[in-house]
CSV table of C-alpha atoms in Angstrom, one decimal:
chain,number,residue,atom,x,y,z
A,1447,UNK,CA,95.4,37.2,195.9
A,1448,UNK,CA,95.5,41.0,196.1
A,1449,UNK,CA,95.4,42.5,199.6
A,1450,UNK,CA,91.9,43.7,200.4
A,1451,UNK,CA,93.3,46.4,202.7
A,1452,UNK,CA,95.5,47.8,199.9
A,1453,UNK,CA,92.5,47.8,197.5
A,1454,UNK,CA,90.4,49.7,200.0
A,1455,UNK,CA,93.2,52.3,200.5
A,1456,UNK,CA,93.7,52.7,196.8
A,1457,UNK,CA,89.9,53.1,196.2
A,1458,UNK,CA,89.8,55.9,198.8
A,1459,UNK,CA,92.7,57.7,197.2
A,1460,UNK,CA,91.2,57.4,193.7
A,1461,UNK,CA,87.7,58.3,194.8
A,1462,UNK,CA,89.0,61.5,196.4
A,1463,UNK,CA,91.2,62.5,193.5
A,1464,UNK,CA,90.3,65.6,191.5
A,1465,UNK,CA,92.7,64.9,188.6
A,1466,UNK,CA,93.7,61.2,188.4
A,1467,UNK,CA,95.9,59.9,185.6
A,1468,UNK,CA,96.3,56.3,184.6
A,1469,UNK,CA,99.6,55.2,183.2
A,1470,UNK,CA,99.8,51.7,181.7
A,1471,UNK,CA,102.8,49.6,180.7
A,1472,UNK,CA,103.4,46.1,179.4
A,1473,UNK,CA,102.1,44.5,182.6
A,1474,UNK,CA,98.6,45.6,181.6
A,1475,UNK,CA,98.5,44.0,178.2
A,1476,UNK,CA,96.3,41.1,179.4
A,1477,UNK,CA,93.9,43.6,181.1
A,1478,UNK,CA,92.7,45.8,178.2
A,1479,UNK,CA,89.0,45.4,179.0
A,1480,UNK,CA,89.6,45.9,182.8
A,1481,UNK,CA,91.7,49.1,182.1
A,1482,UNK,CA,89.1,50.5,179.8
A,1483,UNK,CA,86.3,49.8,182.2
A,1484,UNK,CA,88.2,51.3,185.1
A,1485,UNK,CA,89.2,54.4,183.2
A,1486,UNK,CA,85.6,55.0,182.2
A,1487,UNK,CA,84.4,54.4,185.8
A,1488,UNK,CA,86.8,57.0,187.3
A,1489,UNK,CA,86.9,59.2,184.2
A,1490,UNK,CA,90.7,59.4,184.2
A,1491,UNK,CA,92.8,59.8,181.1
A,1492,UNK,CA,95.0,56.9,180.2
A,1493,UNK,CA,98.6,57.3,178.9
A,1494,UNK,CA,100.1,54.1,177.4
A,1495,UNK,CA,103.9,54.1,177.7
A,1496,UNK,CA,106.0,52.0,175.3
A,1497,UNK,CA,105.0,48.3,176.1
A,1498,UNK,CA,101.6,49.5,177.2
A,1499,UNK,CA,100.6,50.8,173.8
A,1500,UNK,CA,97.4,49.1,172.6
A,1501,UNK,CA,96.1,48.4,176.1
A,1502,UNK,CA,93.5,51.2,175.4
A,1503,UNK,CA,92.6,51.9,171.8
A,1504,UNK,CA,94.2,55.3,170.9
A,1505,UNK,CA,90.8,56.4,169.5
A,1506,UNK,CA,89.2,56.0,173.0
A,1507,UNK,CA,88.1,59.4,174.3
A,1508,UNK,CA,90.2,58.9,177.5
A,1509,UNK,CA,93.4,57.8,175.6
A,1510,UNK,CA,96.1,60.5,175.6
A,1511,UNK,CA,99.5,60.6,174.0
A,1512,UNK,CA,102.8,61.7,175.5
A,1513,UNK,CA,102.5,65.5,175.0
A,1514,UNK,CA,99.0,65.6,176.5
A,1515,UNK,CA,100.1,63.3,179.4
A,1516,UNK,CA,103.1,65.6,180.1
A,1517,UNK,CA,100.7,68.6,180.3
A,1518,UNK,CA,98.2,66.7,182.5
A,1519,UNK,CA,101.0,65.2,184.8
A,1520,UNK,CA,101.9,68.6,186.3
A,1521,UNK,CA,98.4,69.0,187.8
A,1522,UNK,CA,97.4,65.5,188.5
A,1523,UNK,CA,96.9,64.5,192.1
A,1524,UNK,CA,96.8,60.7,191.9
A,1525,UNK,CA,98.8,58.6,189.4
A,1526,UNK,CA,97.6,55.1,188.9
A,1527,UNK,CA,100.4,53.0,187.5
A,1528,UNK,CA,99.3,49.7,186.0
A,1529,UNK,CA,102.0,47.3,185.0
A,1530,UNK,CA,104.6,50.0,184.6
A,1531,UNK,CA,107.7,51.2,186.4
A,1532,UNK,CA,106.8,54.8,185.8
A,1533,UNK,CA,110.4,55.6,185.2
A,1534,UNK,CA,110.2,58.0,182.4
A,1535,UNK,CA,107.4,60.3,183.8
A,1536,UNK,CA,108.7,60.3,187.4
A,1537,UNK,CA,112.4,60.9,186.4
A,1538,UNK,CA,111.8,63.3,183.5
A,1539,UNK,CA,108.6,65.1,184.6
A,1540,UNK,CA,109.1,65.0,188.3
A,1541,UNK,CA,106.8,64.8,191.2
A,1542,UNK,CA,105.6,67.0,194.1
A,1543,UNK,CA,104.5,66.4,197.7
A,1544,UNK,CA,100.8,66.5,196.7
A,1545,UNK,CA,101.1,63.8,194.1
A,1546,UNK,CA,100.0,60.3,195.3
A,1547,UNK,CA,100.8,57.0,193.6
A,1548,UNK,CA,98.8,53.9,193.4
A,1549,UNK,CA,100.7,51.1,191.7
A,1550,UNK,CA,99.5,47.8,190.5
A,1551,UNK,CA,102.1,45.2,189.5
A,1552,UNK,CA,102.5,41.4,189.5
A,1553,UNK,CA,106.0,41.8,190.9
A,1554,UNK,CA,105.8,43.2,194.4
A,1555,UNK,CA,109.4,44.5,194.2
A,1556,UNK,CA,108.4,46.9,191.4
A,1557,UNK,CA,106.0,48.7,193.7
A,1558,UNK,CA,108.9,50.3,195.6
A,1559,UNK,CA,111.2,51.1,192.6
A,1560,UNK,CA,111.8,54.5,190.9
A,1561,UNK,CA,109.1,56.1,193.1
A,1562,UNK,CA,107.6,54.1,196.0
A,1563,UNK,CA,103.8,53.7,195.9
A,1564,UNK,CA,101.6,55.4,198.4
A,1565,UNK,CA,99.4,52.4,197.9
A,1566,UNK,CA,100.9,49.3,196.2
A,1567,UNK,CA,98.9,46.3,195.1
A,1568,UNK,CA,100.7,43.2,194.1
A,1569,UNK,CA,98.8,41.1,191.6
A,1570,UNK,CA,97.8,40.7,187.9
A,1571,UNK,CA,96.1,43.8,186.6
A,1572,UNK,CA,93.3,41.7,185.2
A,1573,UNK,CA,92.5,40.4,188.7
A,1574,UNK,CA,93.1,43.6,190.6
A,1575,UNK,CA,91.2,46.2,188.5
A,1576,UNK,CA,87.7,44.6,188.8
A,1577,UNK,CA,88.1,44.4,192.6
A,1578,UNK,CA,89.4,48.0,192.7
A,1579,UNK,CA,86.5,49.2,190.5
A,1580,UNK,CA,84.0,47.4,192.7
A,1581,UNK,CA,85.5,49.1,195.8
A,1582,UNK,CA,85.6,52.6,194.1
A,1583,UNK,CA,81.9,52.2,193.2
A,1584,UNK,CA,81.0,50.9,196.6
A,1585,UNK,CA,82.4,54.1,198.2
A,1586,UNK,CA,80.8,56.3,195.6
A,1587,UNK,CA,83.9,57.4,193.7
A,1588,UNK,CA,82.9,56.4,190.2
A,1589,UNK,CA,82.0,58.8,187.4
A,1590,UNK,CA,82.7,61.9,189.5
A,1591,UNK,CA,81.1,65.0,187.9
A,1592,UNK,CA,84.3,67.0,188.0
A,1593,UNK,CA,86.0,64.2,186.0
A,1594,UNK,CA,84.0,63.9,182.8
A,1595,UNK,CA,85.7,63.3,179.5
A,1596,UNK,CA,85.0,66.9,178.5
A,1597,UNK,CA,86.7,68.2,181.7
A,1598,UNK,CA,89.8,66.1,180.9
A,1599,UNK,CA,89.9,67.7,177.4
A,1600,UNK,CA,89.4,71.1,178.9
A,1601,UNK,CA,92.6,70.7,180.9
A,1602,UNK,CA,94.6,69.4,177.9
A,1603,UNK,CA,93.3,72.1,175.6
A,1604,UNK,CA,92.8,69.8,172.7
A,1605,UNK,CA,93.1,66.2,171.5
A,1606,UNK,CA,94.2,64.5,168.4
A,1607,UNK,CA,92.1,65.6,165.5
A,1608,UNK,CA,92.0,69.2,166.9
A,1609,UNK,CA,88.7,68.7,168.7
A,1610,UNK,CA,87.7,71.8,170.7
A,1611,UNK,CA,87.2,71.8,174.5
A,1612,UNK,CA,84.2,69.7,175.4
A,1613,UNK,CA,83.8,68.1,172.0
A,1614,UNK,CA,84.9,64.7,173.3
A,1615,UNK,CA,81.6,64.0,174.9
A,1616,UNK,CA,79.9,65.0,171.7
A,1617,UNK,CA,82.2,62.7,169.7
A,1618,UNK,CA,81.5,59.8,171.9
A,1619,UNK,CA,77.8,60.3,171.3
A,1620,UNK,CA,78.4,60.4,167.6
A,1621,UNK,CA,80.4,57.2,167.7
A,1622,UNK,CA,77.7,55.5,169.7
A,1623,UNK,CA,75.1,56.4,167.1
A,1624,UNK,CA,77.3,55.1,164.3
A,1625,UNK,CA,77.8,51.8,166.1
A,1626,UNK,CA,74.0,51.3,166.5
C-alpha cells in the first residue's frame, strides 16, 4: 500500500508546480488510463522514454517527443517519473537546484538511484496515480490555469504537425467534435 504521507507530499509539490513534466517508462505500461487522466488533471506534458512508449497515445495533446521534452526539461520545476529510472534525461540533460523530483516505482530501491527523489512513492503506478490525483484535486492543484495545453505548446514553440502556438486547445476541440 502506497504511503499516504508520501502521496500528500507529492501532491503538494505537484499542485505548486509552474511547469511540471511527466516522464513514463516501462513501469507505467499497466497504468495507461491512470497516466492519461493524471496528465490531464495537472496539465503536464508527458514524455514516454523507450519502454514507456505507448503508455500515452502519441496523438494526445499532452504527449511530447524527445526534442520537445529536452527543450521543456530545462525550465521544468517538478519532474514526475513514473516507472522509469530517469537515467537518460538526468545524466544527459542535467538538473539544477530548483528542480524537484517525484518518483513512482514498484521497486523502492529505484527511488534513490540515478537521482534521488525529493518525494518517492513505492507502489504500482496503476494504484498510486488515482490516489495521487485525488489528493491533488483535494488541495486544489488540478487544471491550474497557467498549465493549459496551449501554454505547454507555447513553451515548446510547436508540436508535431507544425501546429502554431495555442492550436492544441483548438485541435482538441476539433477531435472531440469528430468523435461525437
